[in-house]
Structures are given as C-alpha cells and as structure tokens.
Tab-separated table of C-alpha atoms in Angstrom:
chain	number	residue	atom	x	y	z
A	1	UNK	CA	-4.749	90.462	-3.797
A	2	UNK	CA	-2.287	88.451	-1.190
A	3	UNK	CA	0.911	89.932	-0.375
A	4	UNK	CA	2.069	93.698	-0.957
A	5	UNK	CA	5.309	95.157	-2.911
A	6	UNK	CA	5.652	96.878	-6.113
A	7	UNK	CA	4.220	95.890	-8.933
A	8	UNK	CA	5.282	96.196	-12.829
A	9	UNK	CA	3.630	98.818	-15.431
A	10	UNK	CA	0.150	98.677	-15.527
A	11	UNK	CA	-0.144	97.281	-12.569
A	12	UNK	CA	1.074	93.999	-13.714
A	13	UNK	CA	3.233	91.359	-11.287
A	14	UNK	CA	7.148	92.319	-11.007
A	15	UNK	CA	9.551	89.945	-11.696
A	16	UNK	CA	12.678	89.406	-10.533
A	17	UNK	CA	15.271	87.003	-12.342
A	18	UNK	CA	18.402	86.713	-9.726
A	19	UNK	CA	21.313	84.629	-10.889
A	20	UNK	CA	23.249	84.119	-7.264
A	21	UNK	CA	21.720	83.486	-3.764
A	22	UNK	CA	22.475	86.793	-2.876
A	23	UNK	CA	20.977	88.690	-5.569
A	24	UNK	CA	17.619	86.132	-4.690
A	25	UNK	CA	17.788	87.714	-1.277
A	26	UNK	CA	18.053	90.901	-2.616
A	27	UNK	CA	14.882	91.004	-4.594
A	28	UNK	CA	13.381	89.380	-1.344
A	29	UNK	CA	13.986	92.747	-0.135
A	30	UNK	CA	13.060	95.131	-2.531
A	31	UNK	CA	10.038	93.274	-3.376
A	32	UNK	CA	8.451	92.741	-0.008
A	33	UNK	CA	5.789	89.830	-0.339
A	34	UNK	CA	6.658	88.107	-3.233
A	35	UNK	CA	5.904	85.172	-4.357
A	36	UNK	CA	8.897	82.526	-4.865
A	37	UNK	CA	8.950	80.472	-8.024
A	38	UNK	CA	11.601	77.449	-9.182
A	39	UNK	CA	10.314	75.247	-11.247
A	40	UNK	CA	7.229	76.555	-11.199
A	41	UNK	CA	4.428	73.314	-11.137
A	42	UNK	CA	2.384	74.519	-8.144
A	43	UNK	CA	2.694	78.180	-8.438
A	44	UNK	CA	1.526	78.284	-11.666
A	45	UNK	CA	-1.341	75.833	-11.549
A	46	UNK	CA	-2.779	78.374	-8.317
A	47	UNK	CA	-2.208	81.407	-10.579
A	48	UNK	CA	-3.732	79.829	-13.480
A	49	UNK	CA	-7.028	78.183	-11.441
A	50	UNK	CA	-7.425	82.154	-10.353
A	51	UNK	CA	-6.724	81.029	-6.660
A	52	UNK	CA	-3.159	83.495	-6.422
A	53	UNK	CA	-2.167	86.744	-7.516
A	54	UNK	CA	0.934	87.386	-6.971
A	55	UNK	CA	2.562	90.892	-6.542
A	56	UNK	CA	5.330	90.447	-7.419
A	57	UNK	CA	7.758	86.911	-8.487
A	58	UNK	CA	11.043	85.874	-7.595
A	59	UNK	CA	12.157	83.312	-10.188
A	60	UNK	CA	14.971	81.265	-8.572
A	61	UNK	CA	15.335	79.071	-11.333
A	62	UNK	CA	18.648	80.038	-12.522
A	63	UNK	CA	20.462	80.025	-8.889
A	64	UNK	CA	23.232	77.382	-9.478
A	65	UNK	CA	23.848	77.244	-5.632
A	66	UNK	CA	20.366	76.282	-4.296
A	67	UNK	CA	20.383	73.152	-7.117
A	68	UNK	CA	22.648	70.135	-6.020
A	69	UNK	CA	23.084	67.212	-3.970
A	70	UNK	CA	26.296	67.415	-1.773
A	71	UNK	CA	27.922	63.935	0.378
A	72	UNK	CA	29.602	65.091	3.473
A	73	UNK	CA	30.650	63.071	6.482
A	74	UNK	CA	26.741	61.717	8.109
A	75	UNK	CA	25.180	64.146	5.963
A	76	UNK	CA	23.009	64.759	2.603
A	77	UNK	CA	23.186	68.828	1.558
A	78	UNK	CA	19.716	68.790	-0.786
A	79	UNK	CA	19.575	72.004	-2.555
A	80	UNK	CA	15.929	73.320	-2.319
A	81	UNK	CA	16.369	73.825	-6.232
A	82	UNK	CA	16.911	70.207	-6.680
A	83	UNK	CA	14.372	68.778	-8.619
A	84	UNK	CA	11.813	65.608	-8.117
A	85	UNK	CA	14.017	64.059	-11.119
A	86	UNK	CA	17.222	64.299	-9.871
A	87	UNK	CA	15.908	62.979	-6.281
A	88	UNK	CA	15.496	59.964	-8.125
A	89	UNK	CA	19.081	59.463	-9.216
A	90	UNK	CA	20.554	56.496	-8.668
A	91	UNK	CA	23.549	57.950	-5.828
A	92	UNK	CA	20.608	59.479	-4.235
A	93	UNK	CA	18.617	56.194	-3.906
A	94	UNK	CA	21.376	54.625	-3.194
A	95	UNK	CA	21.192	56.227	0.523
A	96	UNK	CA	17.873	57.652	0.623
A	97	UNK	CA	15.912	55.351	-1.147
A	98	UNK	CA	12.966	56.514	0.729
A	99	UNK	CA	13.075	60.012	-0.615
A	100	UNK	CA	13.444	58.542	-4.066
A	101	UNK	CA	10.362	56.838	-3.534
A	102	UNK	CA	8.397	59.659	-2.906
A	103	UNK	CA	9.732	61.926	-5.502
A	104	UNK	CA	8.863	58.898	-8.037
A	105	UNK	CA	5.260	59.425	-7.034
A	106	UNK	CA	4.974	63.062	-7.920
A	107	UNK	CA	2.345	63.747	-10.695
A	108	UNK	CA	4.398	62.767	-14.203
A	109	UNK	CA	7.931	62.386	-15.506
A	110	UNK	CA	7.869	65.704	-17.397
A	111	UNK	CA	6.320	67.595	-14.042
A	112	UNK	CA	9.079	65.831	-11.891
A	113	UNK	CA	11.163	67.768	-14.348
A	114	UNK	CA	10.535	70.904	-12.685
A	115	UNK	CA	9.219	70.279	-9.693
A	116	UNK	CA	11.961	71.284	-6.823
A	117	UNK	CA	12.181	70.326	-3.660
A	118	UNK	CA	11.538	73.371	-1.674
A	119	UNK	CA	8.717	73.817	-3.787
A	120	UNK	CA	7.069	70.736	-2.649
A	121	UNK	CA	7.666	71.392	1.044
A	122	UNK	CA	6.623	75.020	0.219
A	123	UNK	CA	3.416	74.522	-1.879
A	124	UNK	CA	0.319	76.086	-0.259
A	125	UNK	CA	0.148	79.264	1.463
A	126	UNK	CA	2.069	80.989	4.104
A	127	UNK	CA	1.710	80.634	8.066
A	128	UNK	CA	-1.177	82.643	8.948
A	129	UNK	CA	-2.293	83.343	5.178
A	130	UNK	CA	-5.392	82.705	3.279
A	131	UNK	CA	-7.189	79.096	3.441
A	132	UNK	CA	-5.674	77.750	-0.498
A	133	UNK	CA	-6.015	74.111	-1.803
A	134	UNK	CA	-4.377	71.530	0.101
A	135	UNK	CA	-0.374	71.259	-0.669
A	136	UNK	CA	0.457	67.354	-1.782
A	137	UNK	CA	3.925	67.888	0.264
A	138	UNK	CA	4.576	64.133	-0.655
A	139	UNK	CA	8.092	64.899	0.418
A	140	UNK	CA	7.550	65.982	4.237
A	141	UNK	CA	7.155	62.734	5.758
A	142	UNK	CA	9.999	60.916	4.479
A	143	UNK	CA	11.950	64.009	5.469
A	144	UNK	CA	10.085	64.052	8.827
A	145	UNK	CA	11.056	60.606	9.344
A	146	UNK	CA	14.628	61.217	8.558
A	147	UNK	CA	14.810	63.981	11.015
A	148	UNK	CA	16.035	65.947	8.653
A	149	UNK	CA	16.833	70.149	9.124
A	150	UNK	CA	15.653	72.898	7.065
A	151	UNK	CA	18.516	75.463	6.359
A	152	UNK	CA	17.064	79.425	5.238
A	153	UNK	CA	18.379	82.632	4.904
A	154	UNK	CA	17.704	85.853	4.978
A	155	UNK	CA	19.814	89.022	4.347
A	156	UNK	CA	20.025	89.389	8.137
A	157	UNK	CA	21.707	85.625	8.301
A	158	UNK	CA	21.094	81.847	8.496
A	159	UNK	CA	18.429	80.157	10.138
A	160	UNK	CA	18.405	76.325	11.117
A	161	UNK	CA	15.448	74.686	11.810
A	162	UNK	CA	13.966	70.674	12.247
A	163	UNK	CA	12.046	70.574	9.230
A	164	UNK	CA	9.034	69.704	11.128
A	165	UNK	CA	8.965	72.821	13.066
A	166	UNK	CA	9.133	74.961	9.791
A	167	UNK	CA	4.985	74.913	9.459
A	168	UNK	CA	2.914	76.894	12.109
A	169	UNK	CA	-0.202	75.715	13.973
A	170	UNK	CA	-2.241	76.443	11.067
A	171	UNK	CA	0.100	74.363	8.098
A	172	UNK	CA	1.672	77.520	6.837
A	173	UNK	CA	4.955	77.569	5.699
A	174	UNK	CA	6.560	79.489	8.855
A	175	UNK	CA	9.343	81.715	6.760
A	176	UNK	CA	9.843	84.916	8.124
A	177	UNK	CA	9.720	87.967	6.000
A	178	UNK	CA	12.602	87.623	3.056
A	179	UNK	CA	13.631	84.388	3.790
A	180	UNK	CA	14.399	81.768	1.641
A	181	UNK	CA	14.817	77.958	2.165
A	182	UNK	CA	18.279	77.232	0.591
A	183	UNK	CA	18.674	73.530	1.528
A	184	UNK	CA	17.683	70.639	3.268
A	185	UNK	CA	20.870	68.440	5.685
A	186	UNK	CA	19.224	64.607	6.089
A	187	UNK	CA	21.529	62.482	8.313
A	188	UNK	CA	22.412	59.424	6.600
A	189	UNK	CA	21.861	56.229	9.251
A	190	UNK	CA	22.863	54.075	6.322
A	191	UNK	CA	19.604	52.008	7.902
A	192	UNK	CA	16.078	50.773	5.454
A	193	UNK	CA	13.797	53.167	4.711
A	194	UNK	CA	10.360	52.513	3.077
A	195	UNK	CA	7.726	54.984	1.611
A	196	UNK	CA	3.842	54.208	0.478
A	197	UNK	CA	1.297	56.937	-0.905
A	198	UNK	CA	-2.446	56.440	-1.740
A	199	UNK	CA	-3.524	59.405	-4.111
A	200	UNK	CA	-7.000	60.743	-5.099
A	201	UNK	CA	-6.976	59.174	-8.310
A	202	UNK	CA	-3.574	57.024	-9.012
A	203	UNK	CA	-0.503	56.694	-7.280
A	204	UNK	CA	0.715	59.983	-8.955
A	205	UNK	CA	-2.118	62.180	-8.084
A	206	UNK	CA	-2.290	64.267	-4.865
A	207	UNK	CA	-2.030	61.867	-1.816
A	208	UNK	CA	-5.021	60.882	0.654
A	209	UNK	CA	-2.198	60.133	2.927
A	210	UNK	CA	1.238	59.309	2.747
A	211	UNK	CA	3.595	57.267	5.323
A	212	UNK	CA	7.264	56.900	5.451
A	213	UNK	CA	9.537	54.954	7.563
A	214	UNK	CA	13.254	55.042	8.755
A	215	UNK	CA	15.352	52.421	10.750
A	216	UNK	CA	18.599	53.404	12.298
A	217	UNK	CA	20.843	49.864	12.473
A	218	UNK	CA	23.556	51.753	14.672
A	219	UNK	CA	21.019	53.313	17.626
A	220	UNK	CA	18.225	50.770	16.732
A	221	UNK	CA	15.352	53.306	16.157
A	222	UNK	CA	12.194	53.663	14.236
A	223	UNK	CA	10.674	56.548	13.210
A	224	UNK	CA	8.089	56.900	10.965
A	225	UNK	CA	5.380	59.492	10.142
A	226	UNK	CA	2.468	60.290	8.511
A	227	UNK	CA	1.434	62.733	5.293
A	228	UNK	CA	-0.951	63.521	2.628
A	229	UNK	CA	-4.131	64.021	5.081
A	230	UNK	CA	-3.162	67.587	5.946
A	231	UNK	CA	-0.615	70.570	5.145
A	232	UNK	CA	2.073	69.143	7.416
A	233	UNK	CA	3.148	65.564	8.535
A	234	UNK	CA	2.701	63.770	12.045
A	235	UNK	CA	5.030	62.005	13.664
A	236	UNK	CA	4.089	58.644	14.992
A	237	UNK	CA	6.729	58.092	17.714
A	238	UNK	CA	4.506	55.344	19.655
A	239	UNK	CA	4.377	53.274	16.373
A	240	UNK	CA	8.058	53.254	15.921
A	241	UNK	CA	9.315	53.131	19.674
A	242	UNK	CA	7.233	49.650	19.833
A	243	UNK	CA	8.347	48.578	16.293
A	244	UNK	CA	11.941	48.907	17.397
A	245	UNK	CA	11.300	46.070	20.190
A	246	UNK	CA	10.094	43.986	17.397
A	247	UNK	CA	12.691	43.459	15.157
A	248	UNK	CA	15.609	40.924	15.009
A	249	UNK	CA	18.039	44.165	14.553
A	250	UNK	CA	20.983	41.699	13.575
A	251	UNK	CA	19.437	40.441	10.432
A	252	UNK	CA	17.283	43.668	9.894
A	253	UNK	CA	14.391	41.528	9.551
A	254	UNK	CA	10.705	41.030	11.600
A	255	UNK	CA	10.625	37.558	12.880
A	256	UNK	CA	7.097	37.483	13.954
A	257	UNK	CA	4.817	37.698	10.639
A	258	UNK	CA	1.873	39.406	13.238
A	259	UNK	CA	4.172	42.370	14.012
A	260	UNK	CA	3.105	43.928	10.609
A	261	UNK	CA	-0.636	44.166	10.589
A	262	UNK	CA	-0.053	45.236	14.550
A	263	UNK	CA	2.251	48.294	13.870
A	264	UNK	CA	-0.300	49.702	11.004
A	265	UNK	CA	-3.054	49.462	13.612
A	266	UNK	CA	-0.865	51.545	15.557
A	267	UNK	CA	0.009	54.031	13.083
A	268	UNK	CA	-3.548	54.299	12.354
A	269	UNK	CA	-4.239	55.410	15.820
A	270	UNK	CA	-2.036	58.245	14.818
A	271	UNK	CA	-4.195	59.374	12.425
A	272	UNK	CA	-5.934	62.634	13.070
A	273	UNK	CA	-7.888	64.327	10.809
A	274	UNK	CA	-9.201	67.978	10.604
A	275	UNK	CA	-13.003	67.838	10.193
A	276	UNK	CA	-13.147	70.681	8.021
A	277	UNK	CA	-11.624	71.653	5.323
A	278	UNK	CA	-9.879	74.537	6.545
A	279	UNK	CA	-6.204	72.743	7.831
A	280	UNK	CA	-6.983	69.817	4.886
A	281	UNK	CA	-7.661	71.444	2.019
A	282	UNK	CA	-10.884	71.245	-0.336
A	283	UNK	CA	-9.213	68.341	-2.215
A	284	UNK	CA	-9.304	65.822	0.301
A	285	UNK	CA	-11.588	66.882	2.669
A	286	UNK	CA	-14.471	64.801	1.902
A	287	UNK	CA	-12.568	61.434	1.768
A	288	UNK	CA	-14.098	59.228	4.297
A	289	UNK	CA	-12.386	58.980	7.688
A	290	UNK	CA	-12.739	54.909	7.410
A	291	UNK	CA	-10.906	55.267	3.713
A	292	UNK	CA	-8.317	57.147	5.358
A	293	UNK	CA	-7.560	55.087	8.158
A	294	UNK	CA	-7.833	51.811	6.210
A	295	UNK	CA	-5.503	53.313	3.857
A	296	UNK	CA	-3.074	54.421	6.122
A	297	UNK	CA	-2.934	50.825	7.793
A	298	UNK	CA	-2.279	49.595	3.768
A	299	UNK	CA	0.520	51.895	3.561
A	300	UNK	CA	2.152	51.265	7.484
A	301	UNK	CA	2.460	47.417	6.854
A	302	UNK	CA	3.476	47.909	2.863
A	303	UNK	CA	6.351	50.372	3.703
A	304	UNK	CA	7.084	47.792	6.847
A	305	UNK	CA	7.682	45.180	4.229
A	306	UNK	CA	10.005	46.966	1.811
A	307	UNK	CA	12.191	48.300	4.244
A	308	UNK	CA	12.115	45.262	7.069
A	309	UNK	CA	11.143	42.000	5.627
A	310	UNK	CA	10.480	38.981	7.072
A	311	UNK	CA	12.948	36.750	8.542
A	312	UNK	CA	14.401	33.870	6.370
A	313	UNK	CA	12.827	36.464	2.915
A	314	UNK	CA	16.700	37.599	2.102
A	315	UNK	CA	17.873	33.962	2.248
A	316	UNK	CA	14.365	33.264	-0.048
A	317	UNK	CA	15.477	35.556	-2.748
A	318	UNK	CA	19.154	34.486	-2.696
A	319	UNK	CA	18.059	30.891	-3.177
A	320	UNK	CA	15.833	32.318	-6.165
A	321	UNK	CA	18.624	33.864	-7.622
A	322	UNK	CA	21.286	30.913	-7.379
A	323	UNK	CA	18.016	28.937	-9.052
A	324	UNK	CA	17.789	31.217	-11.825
A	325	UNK	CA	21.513	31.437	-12.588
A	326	UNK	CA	21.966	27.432	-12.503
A	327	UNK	CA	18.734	27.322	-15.050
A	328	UNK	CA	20.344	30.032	-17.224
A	329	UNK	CA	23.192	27.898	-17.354
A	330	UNK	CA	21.371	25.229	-17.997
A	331	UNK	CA	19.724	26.584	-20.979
A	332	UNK	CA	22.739	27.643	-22.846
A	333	UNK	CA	24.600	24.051	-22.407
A	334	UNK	CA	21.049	22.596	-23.595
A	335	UNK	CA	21.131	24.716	-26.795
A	336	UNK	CA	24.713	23.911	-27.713
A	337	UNK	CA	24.349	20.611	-27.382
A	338	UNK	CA	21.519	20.529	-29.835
A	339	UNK	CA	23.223	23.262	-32.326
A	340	UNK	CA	20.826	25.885	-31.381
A	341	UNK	CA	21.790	29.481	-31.922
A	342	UNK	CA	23.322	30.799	-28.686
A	343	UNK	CA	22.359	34.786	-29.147
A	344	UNK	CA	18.512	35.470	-29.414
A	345	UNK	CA	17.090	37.363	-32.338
A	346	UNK	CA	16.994	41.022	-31.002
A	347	UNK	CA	19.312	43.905	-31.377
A	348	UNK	CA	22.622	43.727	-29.543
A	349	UNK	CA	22.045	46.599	-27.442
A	350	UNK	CA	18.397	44.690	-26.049
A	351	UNK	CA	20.810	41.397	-25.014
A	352	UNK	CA	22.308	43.275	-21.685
A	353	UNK	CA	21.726	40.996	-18.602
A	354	UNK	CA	20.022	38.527	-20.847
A	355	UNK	CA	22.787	36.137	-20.780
C-alpha cells in the first residue's frame, strides 16, 4: 500500500475534511503520506481501477482560499482549487485564452465540474513513487508556456517555484513532505496565445500530445511547449526564438504563409519520446512515434494560426463583417418594402443578435 500514516477503524483510509488552509496543512501533518483530494476526478478513477490505496485523504474541497481567480497588477493568482469550469469563464479567457482552451478540452462538462487545477498538474504519482498511468496534465504546457510559478506551502512556510521545475527527473510531482500547492501566479503579456490537443480517442480524451503557444507584443517573444506525450511538458525554446524573427510584430501577424508548416517542423524536432512506458504511461505508450510527431506538427501550425494569423486575415474578416451587416440591412429594407413581417417566427428570447 503507497504512502504511510494512520489509518481509520478497521484499518480503513482516514479522512480529513479541513475547512481553512491552515487546518489543510494541519492534517498534512498528522497524517503523514496522504493522499490530497479536491474535486476528486483522477483520484478516484486510480482508487476505483485498484491502481491506489490511499492511507489516509485530505479532502480540500471545502477550502474557500485555495478556489479563486485574483487580477493584480501583471499578474493572474489561480487558486489550485479552481476548477476546469471556471478556467473557462469568460474574464479568464479574456486574458488567458490559452488556458481556457485547454481546460475546454478536459474529458466532459460535468467532469470539468470538479476537476481543479492543481489536480490536473498533480494527477499521477509522486517524484520518486510507483510507475501509475500516465497523468493527461493538459494544463502544464499552456502554463509552461506562460512561464508561469507554482506557489506551495507547508507548515514550515512558502515555497515559490517555476512551474516547470515542480516535476523531478522521473515526472513526479516534486512536493516535499506536507506541502500543498495553493496557487498558480501567470504573468499576463496581454500578447496571443493559442492551444491544440490530439487525444486517444476525441479531443476530450487523454492527450497523445498537447502544444501551447504564447507571444509577448511588449518584449517580442515566443515561447511555446510541448505536452500530452509524457508526465511533464518540454519547452521548445529553438521553435519560438526563430518564430519571433518571423513575425510582422506591429500587426501581430506572419507575413510569409511558409513560416507555419516551417515552425511545426521545428517543434517536431522537439519531440522526444520515452521508449518505454515507464516516464509515458501505459496509455500512450504504444502510439506510434510517426503519429506523434505528425500530430504534433498538426497542432504547432494550428495553434500558430489562432494566435498569429496571416497578414491581410484581420482586414479579411473585417471586410466579412461590414459585408454581412450591409446584407442584414439589406434584408430588412427588402422585407418592408414588400410588407413582409419584420420579426421571425421564434421566441423572443431566440431573436438576440439576429437582427
């Protein structure tokens, strides 16, 4: 049985039901090994499949202060108890449209739900644990990209780290003994961000590989990175440092239509995968490396196109828009003028933006 600390009557799992951060850290401490739990979608699916038995669980759930999305001056405060759902939130895609993208592609509205975001970064086993079934993590690289910085603490204190540097050699989450991640801070560049997944099944299922990307206007930087194919994600610094000499930076567009197929080609290079399934996982260990790579390629030059289009597209889609509005106009003059009715026959509440 992984992980030690006391266990309940009959030698049944303790659980622990804190209401504050402190009283989480608390039971981090008197329960020495056990297993976190928020909303619950990954933990439970291992304990159910037989694959984890937990000692003892530390339901953080019902923390008020680890759930939350705060705005401070160049900064996003993500609560680790923020769930996939409210990632999706309109205020939040408004900045980090990226990270709204990915948390979209999680598994199903009612999982997104409950699924949290420190569970997502989280899911798998520890650093230096036993081999378990490969985390989806569809979170890390857009995170990775953003450089953003994983905030934990312990009873002893705080701890900052890059959120890339939070996984050990192995794809572990690195937390040290009763530490728990409280938040992620994502610097807001205010630049476009794009994200792409390709999953085992459909979008929604557990990635083959993920790849994000995130321009910075002001210091006219690229970075991107790479996910899905193993516990943590890659950065793909080459890729970005020659995308950044590609692009017309005052329109925030790609003038040259050949840059895009050229910069997946280079992310692919960055593509390294484990050749067993130890690092990957048993659930994607036996896609092709050819799949893989073609797939990441798909996903480089798609997320490319979302968040840097080409030049002259913007000016395409205003045009489109000034077309439709003159035909709209159109239309309604056209149906007065031949006593048609003016309002269509649906409900009133179905006729917003119709007119």
């Amino acid at each position: 049985m992984p992980g030690g600390g006391p266990q309940g009557p009959g030698g049944r799992s303790a659980v622990a039901l804190p209401g504050s951060l402190d009283e989480a850290l608390h039971a981090l401490d008197e329960l020495p090994g056990a297993t976190v739990v928020a909303g619950g979608t990954e933990v439970m699916t291992e304990v159910n499949a037989g694959r984890l038995w937990p000692s003892a669980l530390v339901v953080i759930d019902r923390v008020d202060e680890l759930r939350g999305v705060w705005f401070v001056d160049g900064e996003i405060v993500i609560g680790a108890a923020t769930t996939c759902a409210d990632l999706m939130h309109a205020d939040v895609r408004g900045v980090l449209p990226a990270l709204a993208q990915a948390a979209r592609s999680i598994a199903s509205p009612g999982v997104r739900s409950r699924a949290t975001l420190g569970g997502n970064l989280l899911a798998g086993k520890a650093a230096e644990g036993e081999t378990s079934a490969a985390p989806a993590r569809d979170l890390l690289p857009v995170l990775v990209a953003l450089r953003a910085v994983a905030v934990c603490r312990a009873a002893s204190g705080w701890r900052q780290v890059p959120i890339a540097e939070l996984y050990a050699r192995d794809g572990g989450a690195d937390l040290r003994p009763g530490e728990l991640l409280t938040a992620l801070r994502v610097p807001v560049s205010g630049g476009p961000q794009g994200f792409m997944k390709v999953g085992t099944r459909a979008g929604s299922a557990r990635p083959v590989v993920t790849f994000a990307l995130a321009a910075d206007l002001t210091n006219r930087t690229v970075t991107c990175a790479i996910g899905g194919f193993s516990p943590a994600a890659v950065r793909v610094d080459h890729a970005g440092q020659w995308l950044s000499e590609h692009v017309d930076w005052t329109s925030g567009a790609i003038p040259d239509p050949t840059t895009y197929p050229m910069f997946a080609r280079l992310v692919a290079e960055g593509l390294v995968v484990p050749r067993t399934a130890g690092p990957a996982g048993w659930t994607t260990a036996a896609i092709p490396e050819d799949f893989r790579r073609e797939a990441v390629e798909v996903c480089a030059r798609r997320a490319l196109v979302r968040a840097l289009p080409p030049s002259g597209w913007l000016e395409q889609v205003r045009e489109y828009q000034q077309r439709a509005e003159f035909l709209r106009h159109r239309a309604a003059v056209d149906r007065a003028e031949r006593g048609l009715p003016k309002e269509p026959p649906v409900p009133e509440t179905t006729r917003t933006g119709m007119r």
